[in-house]
Short mmCIF file of N, CA and C in Angstrom, two decimals:
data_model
loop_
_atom_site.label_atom_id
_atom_site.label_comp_id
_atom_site.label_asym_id
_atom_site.label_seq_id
_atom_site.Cartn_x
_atom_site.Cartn_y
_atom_site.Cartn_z
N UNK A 1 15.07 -48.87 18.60
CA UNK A 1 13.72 -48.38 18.76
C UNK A 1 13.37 -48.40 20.25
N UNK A 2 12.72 -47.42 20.72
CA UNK A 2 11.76 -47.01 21.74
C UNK A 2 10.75 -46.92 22.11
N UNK A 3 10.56 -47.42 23.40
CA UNK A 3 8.49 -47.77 23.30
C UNK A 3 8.26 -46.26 24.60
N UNK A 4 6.91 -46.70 24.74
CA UNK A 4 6.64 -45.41 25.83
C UNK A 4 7.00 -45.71 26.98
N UNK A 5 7.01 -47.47 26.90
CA UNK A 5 6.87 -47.90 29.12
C UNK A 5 8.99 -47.72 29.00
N UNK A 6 9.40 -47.57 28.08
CA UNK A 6 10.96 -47.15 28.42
C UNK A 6 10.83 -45.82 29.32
N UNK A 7 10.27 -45.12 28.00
CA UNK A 7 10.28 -43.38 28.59
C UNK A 7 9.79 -43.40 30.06
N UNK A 8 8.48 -44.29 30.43
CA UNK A 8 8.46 -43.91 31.37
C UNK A 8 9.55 -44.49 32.53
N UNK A 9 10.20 -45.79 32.30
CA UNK A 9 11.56 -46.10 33.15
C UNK A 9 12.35 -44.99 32.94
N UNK A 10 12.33 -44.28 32.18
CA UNK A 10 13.54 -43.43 32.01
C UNK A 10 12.89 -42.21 32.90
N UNK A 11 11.86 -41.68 32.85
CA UNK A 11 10.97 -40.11 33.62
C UNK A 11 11.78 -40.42 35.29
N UNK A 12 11.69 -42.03 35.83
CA UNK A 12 11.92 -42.10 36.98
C UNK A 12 13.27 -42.27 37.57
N UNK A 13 14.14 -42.59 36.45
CA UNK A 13 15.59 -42.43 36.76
C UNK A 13 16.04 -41.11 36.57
N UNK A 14 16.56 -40.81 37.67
CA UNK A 14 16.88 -39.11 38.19
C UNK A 14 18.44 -38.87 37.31
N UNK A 15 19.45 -39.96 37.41
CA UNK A 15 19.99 -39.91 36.20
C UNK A 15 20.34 -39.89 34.53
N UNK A 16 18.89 -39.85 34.26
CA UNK A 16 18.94 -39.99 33.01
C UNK A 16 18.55 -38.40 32.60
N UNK A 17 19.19 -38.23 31.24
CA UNK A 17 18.92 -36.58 31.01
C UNK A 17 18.33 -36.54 30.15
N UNK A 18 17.64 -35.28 30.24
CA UNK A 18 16.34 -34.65 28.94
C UNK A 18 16.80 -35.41 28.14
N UNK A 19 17.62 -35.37 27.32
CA UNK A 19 17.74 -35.96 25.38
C UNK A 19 17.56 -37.31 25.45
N UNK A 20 17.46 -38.14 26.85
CA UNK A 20 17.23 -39.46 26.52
C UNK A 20 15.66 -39.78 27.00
N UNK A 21 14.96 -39.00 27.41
CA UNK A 21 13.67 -38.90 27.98
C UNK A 21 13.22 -38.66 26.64
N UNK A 22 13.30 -37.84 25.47
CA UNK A 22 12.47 -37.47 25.10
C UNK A 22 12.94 -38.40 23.86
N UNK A 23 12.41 -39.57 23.49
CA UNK A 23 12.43 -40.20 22.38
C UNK A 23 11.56 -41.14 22.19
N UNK A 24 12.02 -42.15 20.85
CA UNK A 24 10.56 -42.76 20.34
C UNK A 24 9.33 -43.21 21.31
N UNK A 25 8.34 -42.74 20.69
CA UNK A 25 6.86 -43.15 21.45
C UNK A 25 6.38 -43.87 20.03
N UNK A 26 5.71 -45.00 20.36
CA UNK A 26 4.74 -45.78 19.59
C UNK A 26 5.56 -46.65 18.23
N UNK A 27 6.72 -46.53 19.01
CA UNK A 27 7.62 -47.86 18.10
C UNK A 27 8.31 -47.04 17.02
N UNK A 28 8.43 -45.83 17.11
CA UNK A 28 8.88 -44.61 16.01
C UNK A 28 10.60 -44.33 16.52
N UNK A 29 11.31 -44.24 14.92
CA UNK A 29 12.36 -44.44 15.13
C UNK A 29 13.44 -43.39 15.90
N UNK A 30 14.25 -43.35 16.70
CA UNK A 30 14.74 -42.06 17.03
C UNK A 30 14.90 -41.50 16.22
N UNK A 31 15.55 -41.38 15.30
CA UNK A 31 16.60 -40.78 14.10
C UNK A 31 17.50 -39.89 15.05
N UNK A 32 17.13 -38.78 15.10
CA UNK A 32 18.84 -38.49 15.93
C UNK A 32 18.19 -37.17 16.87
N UNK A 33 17.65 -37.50 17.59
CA UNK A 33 16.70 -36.83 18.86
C UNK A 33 17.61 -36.69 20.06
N UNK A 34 18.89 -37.48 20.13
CA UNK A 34 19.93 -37.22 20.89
C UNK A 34 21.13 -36.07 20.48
N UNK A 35 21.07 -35.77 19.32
CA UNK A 35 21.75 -34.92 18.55
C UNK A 35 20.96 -33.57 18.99
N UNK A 36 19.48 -33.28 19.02
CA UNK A 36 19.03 -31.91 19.10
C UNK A 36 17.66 -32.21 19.26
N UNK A 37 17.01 -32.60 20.71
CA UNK A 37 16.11 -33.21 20.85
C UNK A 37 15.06 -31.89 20.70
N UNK A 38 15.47 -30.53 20.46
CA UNK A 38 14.62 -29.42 20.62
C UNK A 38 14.07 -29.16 18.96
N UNK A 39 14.60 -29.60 17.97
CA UNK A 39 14.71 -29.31 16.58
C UNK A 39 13.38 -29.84 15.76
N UNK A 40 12.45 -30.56 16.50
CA UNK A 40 11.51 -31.07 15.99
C UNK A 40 10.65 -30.21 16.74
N UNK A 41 9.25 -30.06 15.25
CA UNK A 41 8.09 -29.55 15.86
C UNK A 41 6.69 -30.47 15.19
N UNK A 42 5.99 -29.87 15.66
CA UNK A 42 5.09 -30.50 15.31
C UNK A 42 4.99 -30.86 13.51
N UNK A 43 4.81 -29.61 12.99
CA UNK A 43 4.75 -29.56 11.68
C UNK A 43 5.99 -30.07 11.01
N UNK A 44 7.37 -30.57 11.57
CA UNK A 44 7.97 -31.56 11.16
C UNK A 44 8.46 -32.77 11.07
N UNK A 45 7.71 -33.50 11.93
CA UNK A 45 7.29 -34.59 12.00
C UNK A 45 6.48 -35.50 11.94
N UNK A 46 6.45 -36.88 11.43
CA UNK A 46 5.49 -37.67 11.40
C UNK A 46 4.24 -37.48 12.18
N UNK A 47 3.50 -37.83 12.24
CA UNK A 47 2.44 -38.22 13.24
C UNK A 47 2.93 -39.42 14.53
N UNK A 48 3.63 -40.36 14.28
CA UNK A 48 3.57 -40.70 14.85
C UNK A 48 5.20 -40.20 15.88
N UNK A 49 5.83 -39.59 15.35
CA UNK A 49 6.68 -38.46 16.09
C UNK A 49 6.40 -37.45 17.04
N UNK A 50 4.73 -37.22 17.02
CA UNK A 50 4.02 -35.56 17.58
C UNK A 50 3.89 -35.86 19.30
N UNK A 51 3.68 -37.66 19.84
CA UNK A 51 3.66 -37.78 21.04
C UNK A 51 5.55 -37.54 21.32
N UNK A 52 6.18 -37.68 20.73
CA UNK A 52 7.92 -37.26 21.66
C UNK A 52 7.92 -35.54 21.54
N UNK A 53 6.98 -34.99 20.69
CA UNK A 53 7.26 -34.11 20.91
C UNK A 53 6.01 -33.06 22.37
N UNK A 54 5.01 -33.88 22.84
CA UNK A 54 4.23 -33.65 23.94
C UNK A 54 5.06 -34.22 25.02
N UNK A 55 5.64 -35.20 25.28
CA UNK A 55 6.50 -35.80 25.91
C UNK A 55 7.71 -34.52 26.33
N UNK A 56 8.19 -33.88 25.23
CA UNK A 56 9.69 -32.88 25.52
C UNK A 56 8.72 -31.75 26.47
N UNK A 57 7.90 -31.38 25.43
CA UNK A 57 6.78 -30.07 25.92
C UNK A 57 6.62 -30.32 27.35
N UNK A 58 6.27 -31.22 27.92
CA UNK A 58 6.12 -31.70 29.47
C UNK A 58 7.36 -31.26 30.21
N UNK A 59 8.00 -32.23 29.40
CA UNK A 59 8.99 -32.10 30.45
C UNK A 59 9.49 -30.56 30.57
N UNK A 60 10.05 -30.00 29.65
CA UNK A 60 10.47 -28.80 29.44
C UNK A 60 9.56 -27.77 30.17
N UNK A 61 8.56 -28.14 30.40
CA UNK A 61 7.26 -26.99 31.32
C UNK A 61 7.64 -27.07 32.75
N UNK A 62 7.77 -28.79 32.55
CA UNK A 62 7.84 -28.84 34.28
C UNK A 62 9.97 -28.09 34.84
N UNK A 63 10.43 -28.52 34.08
CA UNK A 63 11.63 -27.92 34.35
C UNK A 63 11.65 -26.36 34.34
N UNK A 64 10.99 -25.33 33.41
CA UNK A 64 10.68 -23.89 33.54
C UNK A 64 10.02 -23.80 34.72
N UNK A 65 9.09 -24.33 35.17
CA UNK A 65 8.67 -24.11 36.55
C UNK A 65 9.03 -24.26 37.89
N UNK A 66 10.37 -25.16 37.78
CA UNK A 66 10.86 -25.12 39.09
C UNK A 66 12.28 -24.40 38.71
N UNK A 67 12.81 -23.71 37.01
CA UNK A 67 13.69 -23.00 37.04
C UNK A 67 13.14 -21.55 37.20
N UNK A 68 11.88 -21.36 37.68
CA UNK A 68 11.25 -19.84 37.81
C UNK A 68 10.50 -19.91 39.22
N UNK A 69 10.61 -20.76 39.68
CA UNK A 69 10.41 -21.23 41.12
C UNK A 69 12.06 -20.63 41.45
N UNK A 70 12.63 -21.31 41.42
CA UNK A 70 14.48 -20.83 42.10
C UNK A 70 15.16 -19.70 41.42
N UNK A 71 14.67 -18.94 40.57
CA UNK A 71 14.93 -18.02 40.12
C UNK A 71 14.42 -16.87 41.26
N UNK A 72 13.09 -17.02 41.46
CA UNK A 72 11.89 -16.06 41.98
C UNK A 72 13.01 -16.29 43.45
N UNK A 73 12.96 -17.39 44.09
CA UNK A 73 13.84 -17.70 45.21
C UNK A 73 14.55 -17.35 45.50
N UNK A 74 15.70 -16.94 44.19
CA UNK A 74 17.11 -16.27 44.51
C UNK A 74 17.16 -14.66 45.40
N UNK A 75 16.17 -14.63 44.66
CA UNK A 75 15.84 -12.56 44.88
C UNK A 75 16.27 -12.07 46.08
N UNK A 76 17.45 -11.50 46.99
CA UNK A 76 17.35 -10.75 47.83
C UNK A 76 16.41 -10.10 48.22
N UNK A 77 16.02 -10.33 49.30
CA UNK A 77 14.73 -9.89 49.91
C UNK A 77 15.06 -7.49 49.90
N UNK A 78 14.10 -6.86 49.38
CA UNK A 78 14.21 -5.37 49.24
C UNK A 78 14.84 -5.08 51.14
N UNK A 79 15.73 -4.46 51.69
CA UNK A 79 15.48 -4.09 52.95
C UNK A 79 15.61 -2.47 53.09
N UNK A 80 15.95 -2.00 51.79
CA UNK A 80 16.36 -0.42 51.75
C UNK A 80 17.57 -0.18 51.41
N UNK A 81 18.55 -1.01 52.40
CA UNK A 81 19.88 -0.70 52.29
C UNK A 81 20.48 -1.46 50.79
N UNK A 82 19.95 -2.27 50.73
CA UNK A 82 20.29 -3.12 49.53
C UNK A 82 20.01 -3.10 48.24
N UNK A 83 19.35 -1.41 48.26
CA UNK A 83 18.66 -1.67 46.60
C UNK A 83 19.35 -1.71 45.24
N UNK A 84 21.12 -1.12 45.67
CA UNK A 84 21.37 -1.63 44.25
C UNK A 84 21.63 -3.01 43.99
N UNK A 85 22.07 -3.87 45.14
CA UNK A 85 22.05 -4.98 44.62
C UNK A 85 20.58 -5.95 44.06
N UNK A 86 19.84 -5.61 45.12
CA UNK A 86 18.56 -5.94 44.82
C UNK A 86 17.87 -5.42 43.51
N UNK A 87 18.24 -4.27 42.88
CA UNK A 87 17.96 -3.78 41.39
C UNK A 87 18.74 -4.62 40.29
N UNK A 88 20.11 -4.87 40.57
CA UNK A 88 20.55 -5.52 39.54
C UNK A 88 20.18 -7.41 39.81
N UNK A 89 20.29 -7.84 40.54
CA UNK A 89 19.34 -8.92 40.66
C UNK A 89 18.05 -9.06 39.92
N UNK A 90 16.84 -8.08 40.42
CA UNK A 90 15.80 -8.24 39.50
C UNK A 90 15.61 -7.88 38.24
N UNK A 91 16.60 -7.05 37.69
CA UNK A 91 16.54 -6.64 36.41
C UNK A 91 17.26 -8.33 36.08
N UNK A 92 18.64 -8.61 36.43
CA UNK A 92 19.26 -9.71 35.92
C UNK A 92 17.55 -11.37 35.62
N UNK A 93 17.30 -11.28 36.52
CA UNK A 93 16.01 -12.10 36.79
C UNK A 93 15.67 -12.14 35.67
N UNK A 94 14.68 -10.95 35.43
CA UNK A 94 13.37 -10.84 34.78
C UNK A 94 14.21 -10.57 33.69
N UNK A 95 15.14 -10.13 33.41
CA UNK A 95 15.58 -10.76 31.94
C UNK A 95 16.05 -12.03 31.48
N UNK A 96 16.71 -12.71 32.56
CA UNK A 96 16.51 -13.94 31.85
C UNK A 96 15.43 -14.94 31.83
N UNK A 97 14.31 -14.67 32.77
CA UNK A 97 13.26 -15.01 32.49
C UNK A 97 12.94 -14.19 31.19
N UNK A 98 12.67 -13.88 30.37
CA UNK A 98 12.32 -13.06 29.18
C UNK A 98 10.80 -11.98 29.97
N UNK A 99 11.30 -11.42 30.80
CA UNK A 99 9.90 -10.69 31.36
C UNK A 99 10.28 -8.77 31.62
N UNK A 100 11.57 -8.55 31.21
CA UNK A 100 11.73 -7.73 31.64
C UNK A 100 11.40 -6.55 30.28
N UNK A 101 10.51 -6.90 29.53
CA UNK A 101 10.24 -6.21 28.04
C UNK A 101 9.36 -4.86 28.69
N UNK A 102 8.59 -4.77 29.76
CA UNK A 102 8.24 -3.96 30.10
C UNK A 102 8.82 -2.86 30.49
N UNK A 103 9.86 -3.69 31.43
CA UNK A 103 10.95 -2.60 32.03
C UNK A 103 12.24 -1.68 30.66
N UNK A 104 11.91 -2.02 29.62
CA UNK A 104 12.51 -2.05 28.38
C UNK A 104 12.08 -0.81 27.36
N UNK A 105 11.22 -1.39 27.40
CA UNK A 105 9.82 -0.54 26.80
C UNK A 105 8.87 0.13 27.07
N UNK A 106 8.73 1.31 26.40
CA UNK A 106 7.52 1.87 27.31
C UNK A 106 5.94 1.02 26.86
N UNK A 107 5.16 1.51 27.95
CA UNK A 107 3.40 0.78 27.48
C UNK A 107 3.27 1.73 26.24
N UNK A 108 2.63 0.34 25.45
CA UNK A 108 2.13 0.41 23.83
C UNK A 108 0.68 1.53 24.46
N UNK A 109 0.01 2.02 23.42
CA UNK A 109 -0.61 2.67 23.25
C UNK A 109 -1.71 1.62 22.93
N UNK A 110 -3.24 2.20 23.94
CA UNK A 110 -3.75 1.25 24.05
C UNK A 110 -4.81 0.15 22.90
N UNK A 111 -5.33 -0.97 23.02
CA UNK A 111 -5.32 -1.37 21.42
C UNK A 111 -7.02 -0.80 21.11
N UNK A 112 -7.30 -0.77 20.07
CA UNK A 112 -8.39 -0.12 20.11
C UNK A 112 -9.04 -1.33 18.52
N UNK A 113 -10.51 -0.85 18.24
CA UNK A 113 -10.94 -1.66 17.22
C UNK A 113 -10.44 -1.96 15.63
N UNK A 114 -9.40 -0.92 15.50
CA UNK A 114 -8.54 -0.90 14.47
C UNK A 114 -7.15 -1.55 15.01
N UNK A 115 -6.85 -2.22 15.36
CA UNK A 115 -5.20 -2.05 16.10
C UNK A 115 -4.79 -3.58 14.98
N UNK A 116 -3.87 -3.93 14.63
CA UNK A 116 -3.31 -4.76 13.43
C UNK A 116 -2.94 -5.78 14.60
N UNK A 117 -2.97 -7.46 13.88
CA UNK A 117 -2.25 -8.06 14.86
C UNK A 117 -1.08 -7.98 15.75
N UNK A 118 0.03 -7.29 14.98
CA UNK A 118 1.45 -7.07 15.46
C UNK A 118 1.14 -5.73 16.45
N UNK A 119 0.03 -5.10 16.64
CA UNK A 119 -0.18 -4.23 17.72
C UNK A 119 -0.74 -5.08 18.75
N UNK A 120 -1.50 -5.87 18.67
CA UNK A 120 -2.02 -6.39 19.70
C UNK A 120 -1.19 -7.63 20.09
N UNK A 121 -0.19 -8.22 19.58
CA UNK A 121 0.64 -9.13 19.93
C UNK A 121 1.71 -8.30 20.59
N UNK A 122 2.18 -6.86 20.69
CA UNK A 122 3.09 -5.93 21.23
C UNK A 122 2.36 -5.77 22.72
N UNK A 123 0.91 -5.18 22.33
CA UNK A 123 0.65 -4.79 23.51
C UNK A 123 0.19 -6.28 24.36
N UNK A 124 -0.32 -7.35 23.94
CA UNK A 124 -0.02 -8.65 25.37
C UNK A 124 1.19 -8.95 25.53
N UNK A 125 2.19 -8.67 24.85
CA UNK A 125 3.54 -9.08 25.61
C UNK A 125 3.87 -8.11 26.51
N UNK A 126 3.94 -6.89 26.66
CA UNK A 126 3.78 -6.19 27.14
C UNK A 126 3.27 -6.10 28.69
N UNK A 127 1.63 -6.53 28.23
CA UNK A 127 1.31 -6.55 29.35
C UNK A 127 1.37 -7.51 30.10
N UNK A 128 1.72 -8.75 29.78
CA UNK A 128 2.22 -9.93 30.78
C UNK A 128 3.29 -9.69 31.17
N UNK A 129 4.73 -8.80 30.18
CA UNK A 129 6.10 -8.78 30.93
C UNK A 129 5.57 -7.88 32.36
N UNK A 130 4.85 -6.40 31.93
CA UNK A 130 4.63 -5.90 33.22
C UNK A 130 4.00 -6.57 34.21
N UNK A 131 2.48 -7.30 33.81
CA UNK A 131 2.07 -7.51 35.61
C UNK A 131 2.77 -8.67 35.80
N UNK A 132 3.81 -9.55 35.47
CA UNK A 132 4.39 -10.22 36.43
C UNK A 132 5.80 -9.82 36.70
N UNK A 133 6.27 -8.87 35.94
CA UNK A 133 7.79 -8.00 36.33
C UNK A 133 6.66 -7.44 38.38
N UNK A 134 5.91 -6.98 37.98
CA UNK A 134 5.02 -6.26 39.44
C UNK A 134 4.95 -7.41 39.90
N UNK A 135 4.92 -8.54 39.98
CA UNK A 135 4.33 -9.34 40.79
C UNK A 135 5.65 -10.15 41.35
N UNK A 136 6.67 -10.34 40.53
CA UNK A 136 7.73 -10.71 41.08
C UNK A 136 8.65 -9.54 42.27
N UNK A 137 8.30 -8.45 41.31
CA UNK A 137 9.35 -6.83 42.52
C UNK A 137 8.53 -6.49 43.63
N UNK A 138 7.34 -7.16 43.41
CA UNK A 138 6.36 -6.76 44.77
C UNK A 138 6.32 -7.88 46.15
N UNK A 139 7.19 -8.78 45.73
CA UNK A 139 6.94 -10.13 46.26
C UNK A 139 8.05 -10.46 46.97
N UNK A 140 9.57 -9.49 46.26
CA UNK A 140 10.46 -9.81 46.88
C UNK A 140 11.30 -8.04 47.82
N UNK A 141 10.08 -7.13 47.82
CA UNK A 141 10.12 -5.80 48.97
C UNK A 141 9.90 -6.74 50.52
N UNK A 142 10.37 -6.45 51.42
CA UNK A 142 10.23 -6.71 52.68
C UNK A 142 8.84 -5.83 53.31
N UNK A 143 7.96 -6.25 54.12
CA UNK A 143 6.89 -5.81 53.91
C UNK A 143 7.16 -4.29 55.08
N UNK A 144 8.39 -4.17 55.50
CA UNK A 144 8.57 -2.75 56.12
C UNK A 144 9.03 -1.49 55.75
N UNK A 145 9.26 -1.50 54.61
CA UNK A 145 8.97 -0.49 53.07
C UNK A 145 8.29 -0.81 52.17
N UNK A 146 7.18 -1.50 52.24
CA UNK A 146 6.35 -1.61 51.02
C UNK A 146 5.03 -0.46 51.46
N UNK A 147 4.83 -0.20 52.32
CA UNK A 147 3.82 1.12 52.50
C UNK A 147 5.05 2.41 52.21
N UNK A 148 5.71 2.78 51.79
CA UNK A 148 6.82 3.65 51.46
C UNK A 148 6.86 3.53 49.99
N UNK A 149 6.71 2.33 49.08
CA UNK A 149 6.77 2.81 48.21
C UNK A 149 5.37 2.96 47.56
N UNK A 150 5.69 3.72 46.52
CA UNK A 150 4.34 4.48 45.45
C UNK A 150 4.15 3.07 44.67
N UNK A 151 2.44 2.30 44.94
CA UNK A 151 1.79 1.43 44.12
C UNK A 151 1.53 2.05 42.35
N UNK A 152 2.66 1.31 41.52
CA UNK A 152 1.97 1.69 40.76
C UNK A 152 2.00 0.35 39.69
N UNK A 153 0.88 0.67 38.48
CA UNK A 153 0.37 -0.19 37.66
C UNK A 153 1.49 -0.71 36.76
N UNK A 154 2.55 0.28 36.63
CA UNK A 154 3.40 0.42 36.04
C UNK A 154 4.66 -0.31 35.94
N UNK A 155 5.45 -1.65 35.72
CA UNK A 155 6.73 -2.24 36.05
C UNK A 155 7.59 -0.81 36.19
N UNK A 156 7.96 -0.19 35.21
CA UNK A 156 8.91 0.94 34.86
C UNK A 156 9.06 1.91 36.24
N UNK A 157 7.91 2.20 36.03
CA UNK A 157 7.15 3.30 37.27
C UNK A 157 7.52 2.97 38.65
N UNK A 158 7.11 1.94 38.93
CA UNK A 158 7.66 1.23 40.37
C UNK A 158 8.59 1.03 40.81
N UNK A 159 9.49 0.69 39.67
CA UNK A 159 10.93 0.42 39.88
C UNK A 159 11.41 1.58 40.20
N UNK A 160 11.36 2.98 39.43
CA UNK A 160 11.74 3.98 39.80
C UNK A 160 10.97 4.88 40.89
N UNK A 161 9.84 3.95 41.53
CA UNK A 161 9.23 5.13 42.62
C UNK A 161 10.23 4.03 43.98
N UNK A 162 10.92 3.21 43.37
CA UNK A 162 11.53 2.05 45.03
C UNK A 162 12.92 2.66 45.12
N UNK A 163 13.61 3.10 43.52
CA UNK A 163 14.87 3.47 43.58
C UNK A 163 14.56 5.05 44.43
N UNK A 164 13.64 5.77 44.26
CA UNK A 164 13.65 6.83 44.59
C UNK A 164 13.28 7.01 46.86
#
């Protein structure tokens, strides 16, 4: 068994890895959280299981954020000469960030007072893959072709007004 002031000895040892960070809180038994520490959710576990699983959620946020921090980092800076590599880079990116659904898909049709959930859950994914697919391809142009290329609202659009 595992208490919380472990976890937190464990948050501060730089050697210790996710599956051993994320276990019993409040005297609750591991059962086998080292086996597949991702396999628990809320709705399958105890109550007193739901803090290891705020505990993973943490951690796992803070690790997406500095793996989309060094992702964003990697990007060859746009200089002109470089755009196919710089194209397959950001396509490679923003797909494995899961953001490149825009560049994928065309824009949903817009939602209106009839639109069904699964329309309006299409069109916000949508529109988050695009404005941050734009916010990442706009971020990594060098700012001495970015008045050269055509601003548009568009992930899809942009990409093909930079290739052009």
């Amino acid at each position: 068994m595992r208490t919380l002031a472990w976890i937190v000895e464990a948050k501060a040892d730089e050697d210790t890895s996710i599956e051993e960070r994320i276990i019993g809180v409040d005297h609750c038994r591991v059962d086998q959280a080292y086996d597949n520490p991702k396999k628990y959710t809320r709705e399958s576990i105890s109550p007193c299981r739901a803090n290891e699983v705020n505990i993973e959620s943490s951690i796992m946020s803070e690790l997406n954020v500095a793996s989309i921090t060094s992702q964003i980092a990697s990007i060859e800076t746009l200089t002109g000469s470089n755009f196919k590599k710089w194209n397959e880079h950001i396509r490679l990116v923003l797909g494995i960030m899961d953001l490149d659904y825009a560049l994928r898909v065309n824009k949903p049709t817009p939602l209106s007072n009839t639109s069904t959930q699964d329309e309006k859950s299409i069109y916000e994914k949508w529109e988050r893959s695009n404005r941050l697919s734009l916010m990442i391809m706009k971020g990594s142009i060098s700012s001495d072709i970015q008045g050269g290329v055509f601003d548009s609202e568009n992930a899809k659009d942009f990409l093909d007004s930079v290739e052009e």
